[in-house]
PDB file of C-alpha atoms in Angstrom:
ATOM      1  CA  MET A   1      -3.064 -14.028   0.819  1.00 93.00           C
ATOM      2  CA  VAL A   2       0.318 -13.396  -0.821  1.00 96.00           C
ATOM      3  CA  THR A   3       2.825 -15.825  -2.288  1.00 97.00           C
ATOM      4  CA  ILE A   4       6.623 -15.595  -2.266  1.00 97.00           C
ATOM      5  CA  VAL A   5       7.404 -15.877  -5.987  1.00 97.00           C
ATOM      6  CA  ASN A   6      11.084 -14.916  -6.138  1.00 97.00           C
ATOM      7  CA  TYR A   7      13.977 -13.275  -4.326  1.00 97.00           C
ATOM      8  CA  LYS A   8      16.604 -10.757  -5.375  1.00 97.00           C
ATOM      9  CA  GLU A   9      20.011  -9.778  -4.070  1.00 96.00           C
ATOM     10  CA  ARG A  10      20.403  -6.138  -3.071  1.00 96.00           C
ATOM     11  CA  GLN A  11      23.248  -4.067  -1.703  1.00 94.00           C
ATOM     12  CA  LYS A  12      23.193  -1.692   1.278  1.00 91.00           C
ATOM     13  CA  GLU A  13      24.903   1.698   1.153  1.00 90.00           C
ATOM     14  CA  ASP A  14      27.873   0.234   3.040  1.00 93.00           C
ATOM     15  CA  GLY A  15      28.299  -2.464   0.383  1.00 91.00           C
ATOM     16  CA  THR A  16      26.971  -5.447   2.346  1.00 93.00           C
ATOM     17  CA  GLU A  17      24.574  -7.695   0.491  1.00 96.00           C
ATOM     18  CA  PHE A  18      21.160  -8.932   1.565  1.00 97.00           C
ATOM     19  CA  PHE A  19      18.133 -10.582  -0.048  1.00 97.00           C
ATOM     20  CA  VAL A  20      14.622  -9.282  -0.576  1.00 97.00           C
ATOM     21  CA  LEU A  21      11.617 -11.536  -1.050  1.00 97.00           C
ATOM     22  CA  GLU A  22       9.287 -10.783  -3.948  1.00 97.00           C
ATOM     23  CA  LEU A  23       5.660 -11.130  -2.868  1.00 97.00           C
ATOM     24  CA  GLN A  24       2.719 -11.412  -5.240  1.00 97.00           C
ATOM     25  CA  GLY A  25      -0.966 -10.949  -4.423  1.00 95.00           C
ATOM     26  CA  GLY A  26      -3.859 -12.771  -6.025  1.00 93.00           C
ATOM     27  CA  ILE A  27      -4.974 -12.349  -9.613  1.00 92.00           C
ATOM     28  CA  GLU A  28      -6.946  -9.202 -10.429  1.00 92.00           C
ATOM     29  CA  MET A  29      -8.866  -8.265 -13.531  1.00 93.00           C
ATOM     30  CA  VAL A  30      -8.224  -4.705 -14.726  1.00 89.00           C
ATOM     31  CA  LYS A  31      -9.995  -2.917 -17.562  1.00 90.00           C
ATOM     32  CA  SER A  32      -7.690  -1.111 -19.990  1.00 87.00           C
ATOM     33  CA  LYS A  33      -8.378   2.630 -20.328  1.00 86.00           C
ATOM     34  CA  GLU A  34      -7.103   2.470 -23.911  1.00 86.00           C
ATOM     35  CA  THR A  35      -8.966  -0.538 -25.346  1.00 90.00           C
ATOM     36  CA  GLY A  36     -11.704  -1.254 -22.799  1.00 89.00           C
ATOM     37  CA  ASN A  37     -10.562  -4.882 -22.684  1.00 92.00           C
ATOM     38  CA  PHE A  38      -9.756  -6.706 -19.453  1.00 92.00           C
ATOM     39  CA  TYR A  39      -6.344  -8.101 -18.607  1.00 92.00           C
ATOM     40  CA  ALA A  40      -5.097 -10.192 -15.690  1.00 93.00           C
ATOM     41  CA  THR A  41      -2.483  -8.800 -13.342  1.00 92.00           C
ATOM     42  CA  ALA A  42      -1.225  -9.157  -9.774  1.00 94.00           C
ATOM     43  CA  LYS A  43       0.282  -6.652  -7.365  1.00 95.00           C
ATOM     44  CA  ARG A  44       3.899  -7.206  -6.328  1.00 95.00           C
ATOM     45  CA  ALA A  45       5.972  -5.925  -3.442  1.00 96.00           C
ATOM     46  CA  TYR A  46       9.455  -6.567  -2.087  1.00 96.00           C
ATOM     47  CA  ILE A  47      10.331  -7.028   1.574  1.00 96.00           C
ATOM     48  CA  PRO A  48      13.854  -7.247   3.001  1.00 96.00           C
ATOM     49  CA  SER A  49      14.921 -10.444   4.742  1.00 96.00           C
ATOM     50  CA  THR A  50      17.692 -11.719   6.965  1.00 96.00           C
ATOM     51  CA  PHE A  51      17.764 -15.062   5.153  1.00 97.00           C
ATOM     52  CA  THR A  52      20.568 -16.690   3.208  1.00 96.00           C
ATOM     53  CA  GLU A  53      20.127 -17.284  -0.518  1.00 97.00           C
ATOM     54  CA  ASP A  54      19.411 -20.994   0.114  1.00 97.00           C
ATOM     55  CA  VAL A  55      16.613 -20.170   2.555  1.00 97.00           C
ATOM     56  CA  CYS A  56      15.137 -17.569   0.176  1.00 97.00           C
ATOM     57  CA  GLU A  57      15.121 -20.120  -2.632  1.00 97.00           C
ATOM     58  CA  SER A  58      13.390 -22.688  -0.412  1.00 97.00           C
ATOM     59  CA  LEU A  59      10.666 -20.172   0.495  1.00 97.00           C
ATOM     60  CA  ILE A  60       9.464 -19.708  -3.109  1.00 97.00           C
ATOM     61  CA  GLY A  61       5.831 -20.850  -3.251  1.00 97.00           C
ATOM     62  CA  THR A  62       5.163 -20.153   0.438  1.00 97.00           C
ATOM     63  CA  GLN A  63       1.847 -18.424   1.059  1.00 97.00           C
ATOM     64  CA  MET A  64       1.338 -15.918   3.863  1.00 95.00           C
ATOM     65  CA  PRO A  65      -1.743 -14.120   5.166  1.00 95.00           C
ATOM     66  CA  GLY A  66      -1.941 -10.454   4.221  1.00 95.00           C
ATOM     67  CA  GLY A  67      -2.080  -8.390   1.075  1.00 95.00           C
ATOM     68  CA  ILE A  68      -0.337  -5.809  -1.070  1.00 94.00           C
ATOM     69  CA  VAL A  69      -1.685  -2.274  -0.947  1.00 93.00           C
ATOM     70  CA  LYS A  70      -0.899   1.072  -2.543  1.00 92.00           C
ATOM     71  CA  GLU A  71       0.863   3.509  -0.196  1.00 91.00           C
ATOM     72  CA  VAL A  72       1.424   7.199  -0.934  1.00 91.00           C
ATOM     73  CA  CYS A  73       5.076   8.275  -0.765  1.00 89.00           C
ATOM     74  CA  GLU A  74       7.356  11.116  -1.826  1.00 90.00           C
ATOM     75  CA  PRO A  75       7.401  11.471  -5.643  1.00 90.00           C
ATOM     76  CA  PHE A  76      10.211   9.635  -7.433  1.00 90.00           C
ATOM     77  CA  ASN A  77      11.249   9.008 -11.035  1.00 91.00           C
ATOM     78  CA  TYR A  78      10.815   5.557 -12.553  1.00 88.00           C
ATOM     79  CA  VAL A  79      11.918   4.283 -15.966  1.00 90.00           C
ATOM     80  CA  ILE A  80       9.607   1.824 -17.726  1.00 83.00           C
ATOM     81  CA  LYS A  81      11.990  -0.905 -18.908  1.00 84.00           C
ATOM     82  CA  GLU A  82       9.971  -1.875 -21.985  1.00 83.00           C
ATOM     83  CA  THR A  83       9.691   1.655 -23.432  1.00 88.00           C
ATOM     84  CA  GLY A  84      12.484   3.617 -21.756  1.00 88.00           C
ATOM     85  CA  GLU A  85       9.901   6.257 -20.758  1.00 90.00           C
ATOM     86  CA  GLU A  86      10.623   8.069 -17.480  1.00 90.00           C
ATOM     87  CA  ILE A  87       7.592   8.779 -15.311  1.00 90.00           C
ATOM     88  CA  THR A  88       7.080  10.260 -11.847  1.00 91.00           C
ATOM     89  CA  LEU A  89       5.276   8.138  -9.271  1.00 89.00           C
ATOM     90  CA  ASN A  90       4.017   9.127  -5.828  1.00 90.00           C
ATOM     91  CA  HIS A  91       3.023   5.689  -4.582  1.00 90.00           C
ATOM     92  CA  ARG A  92       4.531   2.274  -3.959  1.00 91.00           C
ATOM     93  CA  TRP A  93       3.134  -1.188  -3.328  1.00 92.00           C
ATOM     94  CA  VAL A  94       3.720  -2.532   0.199  1.00 94.00           C
ATOM     95  CA  TYR A  95       2.902  -5.717   2.087  1.00 95.00           C
ATOM     96  CA  LYS A  96       0.424  -5.436   4.978  1.00 94.00           C
ATOM     97  CA  SER A  97      -0.365  -8.202   7.457  1.00 93.00           C
ATOM     98  CA  GLU A  98      -3.925  -9.502   7.819  1.00 91.00           C
ATOM     99  CA  GLU A  99      -4.307  -7.514  11.063  1.00 90.00           C
ATOM    100  CA  GLU A 100      -3.217  -4.281   9.384  1.00 90.00           C
ATOM    101  CA  LEU A 101      -5.645  -4.851   6.512  1.00 88.00           C
ATOM    102  CA  GLN A 102      -8.559  -5.282   8.934  1.00 87.00           C
ATOM    103  CA  LYS A 103      -7.892  -2.071  10.888  1.00 82.00           C
ATOM    104  CA  PRO A 104     -10.270   0.732   9.957  1.00 76.00           C
ATOM    105  CA  LYS A 105      -8.548   3.416   7.955  1.00 69.00           C
ATOM    106  CA  ALA A 106      -7.879   6.560   9.943  1.00 63.00           C
ATOM    107  CA  THR A 107      -9.649   9.566   8.576  1.00 60.00           C
ATOM    108  CA  THR A 108      -8.215  12.930   9.323  1.00 58.00           C
ATOM    109  CA  MET A 109     -10.891  15.404  10.273  1.00 58.00           C
ATOM    110  CA  PRO A 110     -10.027  19.082  10.160  1.00 62.00           C
ATOM    111  CA  GLU A 111      -9.808  20.595  13.593  1.00 62.00           C
ATOM    112  CA  GLN A 112     -12.831  22.769  14.322  1.00 64.00           C
ATOM    113  CA  ASN A 113     -13.427  25.130  17.193  1.00 65.00           C
ATOM    114  CA  VAL A 114     -16.894  24.719  18.660  1.00 63.00           C
ATOM    115  CA  ILE A 115     -18.611  27.797  20.040  1.00 67.00           C
ATOM    116  CA  ALA A 116     -21.719  27.268  22.144  1.00 61.00           C
ATOM    117  CA  ASN A 117     -24.680  29.483  21.325  1.00 65.00           C
ATOM    118  CA  SER A 118     -26.760  30.030  24.460  1.00 61.00           C
ATOM    119  CA  GLU A 119     -29.632  31.459  22.379  1.00 64.00           C
ATOM    120  CA  VAL A 120     -30.712  27.936  21.366  1.00 59.00           C
ATOM    121  CA  PHE A 121     -31.435  26.931  24.979  1.00 59.00           C
ATOM    122  CA  SER A 122     -34.582  27.727  26.944  1.00 58.00           C
ATOM    123  CA  LYS A 123     -34.081  30.476  29.488  1.00 64.00           C
ATOM    124  CA  ASN A 124     -37.148  29.577  31.582  1.00 64.00           C
ATOM    125  CA  GLY A 125     -36.784  25.834  31.650  1.00 63.00           C
ATOM    126  CA  ILE A 126     -39.798  25.312  29.348  1.00 63.00           C
ATOM    127  CA  LEU A 127     -39.257  23.861  25.932  1.00 60.00           C
ATOM    128  CA  GLU A 128     -41.279  25.909  23.476  1.00 62.00           C
ATOM    129  CA  PRO A 129     -41.489  25.121  19.762  1.00 62.00           C
ATOM    130  CA  THR A 130     -40.337  27.858  17.423  1.00 60.00           C
ATOM    131  CA  MET A 131     -42.677  29.122  14.743  1.00 59.00           C
TER     132      MET A 131
END
């Protein structure tokens, strides 16, 4: 389940404005690599909308089925606002519907050519154990 917690105004390349909804997942407990202590956090994602600002504001607090998951993407630079440090990320957080979350993840198996070996089959029709 995700909750609409805010909205933001964005601008397209052609200058037209639109609003994105800020979605937040449930609370998660994460253990700090530095201190070993736990802290509470929640994943966030933004999705574009066709709504007016008034509608976006009225949607704050609305819960929707689904979740926020990590998705691999092309590397990009990101500046941490608090420290000014620039880092490179190769993932983003995206919203997935309940149906998408329940689909089994596709695993890519390397393509293998299979070559039959006729030596493993009986030539006389009698199965004989090997010694």
